[in-house]
């Protein structure tokens, strides 16, 4: 089971949403997950995706990210940024999340596609709309035990932005990276468990590009792939 959404309470007390599970009807084992990142301000991030971009940048680059001259930071006051970094340092109102939805928020803000949402899931929807067909490249990611880290991806995106690579290309490379994560992790889980059936669900899989490309590569590699058909993949299901 590959479960990608925005917010779900995990059995360890953290916020889940980027999970790779081996399960049957009775029980589950969480085999892999997106790495934990602080959510500065808690629920505020759903309306202010820039907070997640800052959280990832601060986690991976420290205060150096402030020197990068990133366009999305121009509308955010220095005082606000200092306050947020202090909150993360002191673990004040900064729960941890492994959420795929929050990662999409962060990238949408980082690319200055959507820093403030006016409706639910606006940031990832706008990010998906920026995708350009025909681009095959992706970014690197790493496994740290059972955690999937995007530190290398953020560093490469930082470089692409510095080199004035088109936003559409970066957005597509990001989507391709998530497809690679899905495939590579499913492959690892198959080797470990012998299970060949993959279920993709959660609100993030409403992303047409993501679900189609993921199904394509999984089926090409002889996985049995299941997705919601009679009910929606998001909270409605």
Short mmCIF file of C-alpha atoms in Angstrom, two decimals:
data_model
loop_
_atom_site.label_atom_id
_atom_site.label_comp_id
_atom_site.label_asym_id
_atom_site.label_seq_id
_atom_site.Cartn_x
_atom_site.Cartn_y
_atom_site.Cartn_z
CA UNK A 1 0.00 0.00 0.00
CA UNK A 2 1.37 3.42 -1.01
CA UNK A 3 -0.53 6.13 0.83
CA UNK A 4 0.14 9.77 -0.12
CA UNK A 5 -1.97 12.53 1.42
CA UNK A 6 -1.77 15.70 3.50
CA UNK A 7 -2.52 14.85 7.11
CA UNK A 8 -3.10 11.62 9.02
CA UNK A 9 -2.23 10.82 12.62
CA UNK A 10 0.41 8.10 12.73
CA UNK A 11 0.76 5.40 15.37
CA UNK A 12 3.93 7.13 16.63
CA UNK A 13 2.11 10.39 17.35
CA UNK A 14 3.54 12.19 14.29
CA UNK A 15 1.66 13.38 11.20
CA UNK A 16 1.80 10.79 8.41
CA UNK A 17 1.08 11.15 4.70
CA UNK A 18 3.97 9.64 2.72
CA UNK A 19 3.75 5.97 3.68
CA UNK A 20 4.74 2.60 2.20
CA UNK A 21 2.89 -0.18 3.98
CA UNK A 22 2.69 -3.96 3.82
CA UNK A 23 -0.76 -4.89 5.02
CA UNK A 24 -3.75 -7.18 4.97
CA UNK A 25 -7.26 -6.58 6.27
CA UNK A 26 -6.19 -7.04 9.91
CA UNK A 27 -2.81 -5.33 10.31
CA UNK A 28 -0.05 -3.32 8.65
CA UNK A 29 3.69 -2.77 8.83
CA UNK A 30 5.09 0.61 7.86
CA UNK A 31 8.16 -0.34 5.81
CA UNK A 32 9.25 3.06 4.44
CA UNK A 33 8.13 6.66 4.75
CA UNK A 34 9.10 10.17 3.68
CA UNK A 35 11.51 11.68 6.19
CA UNK A 36 10.08 13.72 9.06
CA UNK A 37 10.13 17.50 8.60
CA UNK A 38 8.76 20.14 11.04
CA UNK A 39 5.42 21.82 10.22
CA UNK A 40 5.96 25.42 11.39
CA UNK A 41 2.69 26.79 12.73
CA UNK A 42 0.81 23.49 12.46
CA UNK A 43 -2.38 23.79 10.37
CA UNK A 44 -1.33 27.22 9.09
CA UNK A 45 0.81 25.52 6.45
CA UNK A 46 -2.23 24.45 4.43
CA UNK A 47 -3.02 28.14 3.80
CA UNK A 48 0.60 29.30 3.75
CA UNK A 49 2.64 26.72 1.78
CA UNK A 50 5.73 28.96 1.98
CA UNK A 51 6.12 27.74 5.56
CA UNK A 52 6.87 24.21 4.33
CA UNK A 53 9.37 25.48 1.76
CA UNK A 54 11.18 27.35 4.55
CA UNK A 55 11.02 24.27 6.79
CA UNK A 56 12.70 22.03 4.19
CA UNK A 57 15.29 24.67 3.27
CA UNK A 58 16.15 25.41 6.90
CA UNK A 59 16.35 21.69 7.72
CA UNK A 60 18.72 20.96 4.82
CA UNK A 61 20.67 24.20 4.37
CA UNK A 62 20.45 26.01 7.70
CA UNK A 63 20.31 29.82 7.57
CA UNK A 64 22.34 29.79 4.33
CA UNK A 65 19.08 29.54 2.38
CA UNK A 66 18.44 33.21 3.22
CA UNK A 67 21.39 34.16 0.97
CA UNK A 68 19.95 32.36 -2.08
CA UNK A 69 17.83 35.31 -3.30
CA UNK A 70 14.82 33.03 -3.82
CA UNK A 71 11.87 34.95 -5.35
CA UNK A 72 9.26 33.34 -3.06
CA UNK A 73 10.94 34.86 0.01
CA UNK A 74 10.58 38.45 -1.22
CA UNK A 75 7.02 38.79 0.14
CA UNK A 76 7.85 37.31 3.55
CA UNK A 77 9.19 39.59 6.25
CA UNK A 78 12.60 38.91 7.80
CA UNK A 79 10.92 39.01 11.23
CA UNK A 80 8.50 36.28 10.23
CA UNK A 81 11.34 34.08 8.99
CA UNK A 82 13.40 34.60 12.15
CA UNK A 83 10.38 33.73 14.29
CA UNK A 84 9.77 30.54 12.33
CA UNK A 85 13.38 29.40 12.52
CA UNK A 86 13.41 30.08 16.27
CA UNK A 87 10.19 28.04 16.63
CA UNK A 88 11.80 25.12 14.78
CA UNK A 89 14.99 25.38 16.85
CA UNK A 90 12.96 25.31 20.06
CA UNK A 91 10.35 22.82 18.79
CA UNK A 92 7.45 25.21 19.50
CA UNK A 93 4.26 24.44 17.53
CA UNK A 94 6.29 22.52 14.95
CA UNK A 95 4.94 18.96 14.83
CA UNK A 96 6.77 16.52 12.58
CA UNK A 97 5.31 15.21 9.33
CA UNK A 98 6.14 12.61 6.68
CA UNK A 99 3.38 14.00 4.45
CA UNK A 100 3.64 13.84 0.66
CA UNK A 101 1.04 16.63 0.47
CA UNK A 102 3.26 18.94 2.52
CA UNK A 103 6.22 18.15 0.23
CA UNK A 104 4.15 19.19 -2.81
CA UNK A 105 3.21 22.39 -0.92
CA UNK A 106 6.89 23.10 -0.28
CA UNK A 107 7.90 22.69 -3.92
CA UNK A 108 4.98 24.81 -5.16
CA UNK A 109 6.09 27.61 -2.82
CA UNK A 110 9.81 27.17 -3.54
CA UNK A 111 9.13 27.62 -7.26
CA UNK A 112 6.99 30.67 -6.43
CA UNK A 113 3.99 29.00 -8.06
CA UNK A 114 1.85 29.30 -4.92
CA UNK A 115 3.04 30.76 -1.61
CA UNK A 116 -0.43 31.48 -0.16
CA UNK A 117 -3.43 29.22 -0.87
CA UNK A 118 -6.88 30.70 -1.45
CA UNK A 119 -8.58 27.26 -1.53
CA UNK A 120 -7.80 23.71 -0.37
CA UNK A 121 -4.89 22.02 -2.20
CA UNK A 122 -4.33 25.03 -4.46
CA UNK A 123 -0.52 24.73 -4.22
CA UNK A 124 -0.19 21.11 -5.45
CA UNK A 125 -2.86 21.72 -8.12
CA UNK A 126 -0.92 24.68 -9.49
CA UNK A 127 2.29 22.65 -9.29
CA UNK A 128 0.71 19.85 -11.33
CA UNK A 129 -0.55 22.41 -13.88
CA UNK A 130 3.09 23.50 -14.42
CA UNK A 131 4.14 20.02 -15.57
CA UNK A 132 5.41 19.76 -19.13
CA UNK A 133 5.21 16.52 -21.13
CA UNK A 134 8.30 15.02 -22.71
CA UNK A 135 10.75 15.71 -19.85
CA UNK A 136 12.37 12.51 -18.55
CA UNK A 137 14.90 13.85 -16.03
CA UNK A 138 14.44 13.59 -12.27
CA UNK A 139 16.29 14.51 -9.08
CA UNK A 140 18.24 12.25 -6.68
CA UNK A 141 16.84 10.97 -3.37
CA UNK A 142 18.31 8.70 -0.73
CA UNK A 143 17.22 6.06 1.75
CA UNK A 144 18.23 6.55 5.38
CA UNK A 145 17.22 3.21 6.91
CA UNK A 146 13.43 3.18 6.35
CA UNK A 147 13.22 6.93 5.74
CA UNK A 148 13.27 8.51 2.24
CA UNK A 149 15.26 11.75 2.18
CA UNK A 150 14.85 14.57 -0.34
CA UNK A 151 17.86 16.58 0.82
CA UNK A 152 19.76 15.98 -2.45
CA UNK A 153 16.68 16.93 -4.47
CA UNK A 154 16.35 20.28 -2.70
CA UNK A 155 20.04 21.02 -3.27
CA UNK A 156 19.68 20.27 -7.00
CA UNK A 157 16.51 22.38 -7.26
CA UNK A 158 18.41 25.22 -5.56
CA UNK A 159 21.07 24.84 -8.29
CA UNK A 160 18.46 24.75 -11.08
CA UNK A 161 16.86 27.94 -9.76
CA UNK A 162 20.28 29.61 -9.60
CA UNK A 163 20.90 28.56 -13.22
CA UNK A 164 17.53 30.02 -14.32
CA UNK A 165 16.13 26.64 -15.40
CA UNK A 166 12.47 27.05 -16.39
CA UNK A 167 9.97 26.48 -13.59
CA UNK A 168 8.00 24.02 -15.78
CA UNK A 169 11.11 21.86 -16.16
CA UNK A 170 11.82 21.86 -12.41
CA UNK A 171 8.16 21.05 -11.61
CA UNK A 172 8.25 18.11 -14.03
CA UNK A 173 11.58 16.82 -12.71
CA UNK A 174 10.09 16.93 -9.21
CA UNK A 175 7.05 14.88 -10.30
CA UNK A 176 9.35 12.39 -12.04
CA UNK A 177 11.34 12.08 -8.81
CA UNK A 178 8.22 11.08 -6.86
CA UNK A 179 7.39 8.51 -9.57
CA UNK A 180 10.93 7.12 -9.15
CA UNK A 181 10.49 6.98 -5.37
CA UNK A 182 7.24 5.02 -5.81
CA UNK A 183 8.79 2.54 -8.24
CA UNK A 184 12.13 2.04 -6.44
CA UNK A 185 10.44 1.61 -3.05
CA UNK A 186 7.83 -0.80 -4.45
CA UNK A 187 10.71 -2.80 -5.96
CA UNK A 188 12.52 -2.92 -2.59
CA UNK A 189 9.32 -4.00 -0.82
CA UNK A 190 8.70 -6.73 -3.40
CA UNK A 191 12.23 -8.07 -2.87
CA UNK A 192 11.71 -8.04 0.90
CA UNK A 193 8.17 -9.44 1.07
CA UNK A 194 7.57 -11.27 -2.22
CA UNK A 195 4.35 -9.24 -2.64
CA UNK A 196 3.62 -8.10 -6.20
CA UNK A 197 0.36 -6.19 -5.63
CA UNK A 198 0.55 -2.41 -5.20
CA UNK A 199 -2.35 -0.20 -4.09
CA UNK A 200 -2.00 3.56 -4.74
CA UNK A 201 -4.32 5.83 -2.79
CA UNK A 202 -4.64 9.10 -0.87
CA UNK A 203 -5.48 12.61 -2.04
CA UNK A 204 -2.06 13.23 -3.66
CA UNK A 205 -2.93 10.53 -6.22
CA UNK A 206 -5.61 12.81 -7.64
CA UNK A 207 -2.62 14.23 -9.49
CA UNK A 208 -3.16 12.87 -13.02
CA UNK A 209 0.48 13.00 -14.09
CA UNK A 210 1.65 11.27 -10.91
CA UNK A 211 -0.87 8.42 -10.99
CA UNK A 212 -0.54 7.77 -14.73
CA UNK A 213 3.28 7.74 -14.74
CA UNK A 214 3.41 5.61 -11.56
CA UNK A 215 0.96 3.04 -12.95
CA UNK A 216 2.84 2.96 -16.24
CA UNK A 217 6.26 2.15 -14.76
CA UNK A 218 4.84 -0.31 -12.21
CA UNK A 219 2.88 -2.22 -14.87
CA UNK A 220 5.87 -2.24 -17.23
CA UNK A 221 7.74 -4.01 -14.44
CA UNK A 222 5.00 -6.60 -13.91
CA UNK A 223 3.41 -5.24 -10.75
CA UNK A 224 -0.33 -5.68 -10.25
CA UNK A 225 -1.55 -2.11 -9.65
CA UNK A 226 -4.78 -1.11 -7.91
CA UNK A 227 -6.26 2.39 -7.64
CA UNK A 228 -9.64 3.69 -6.38
CA UNK A 229 -12.30 3.52 -9.10
CA UNK A 230 -15.69 3.53 -7.38
CA UNK A 231 -14.74 6.03 -4.68
CA UNK A 232 -12.37 9.01 -4.65
CA UNK A 233 -8.72 8.67 -3.61
CA UNK A 234 -8.95 11.65 -1.25
CA UNK A 235 -10.89 12.19 2.01
CA UNK A 236 -14.16 11.49 0.19
CA UNK A 237 -13.11 7.82 0.09
#
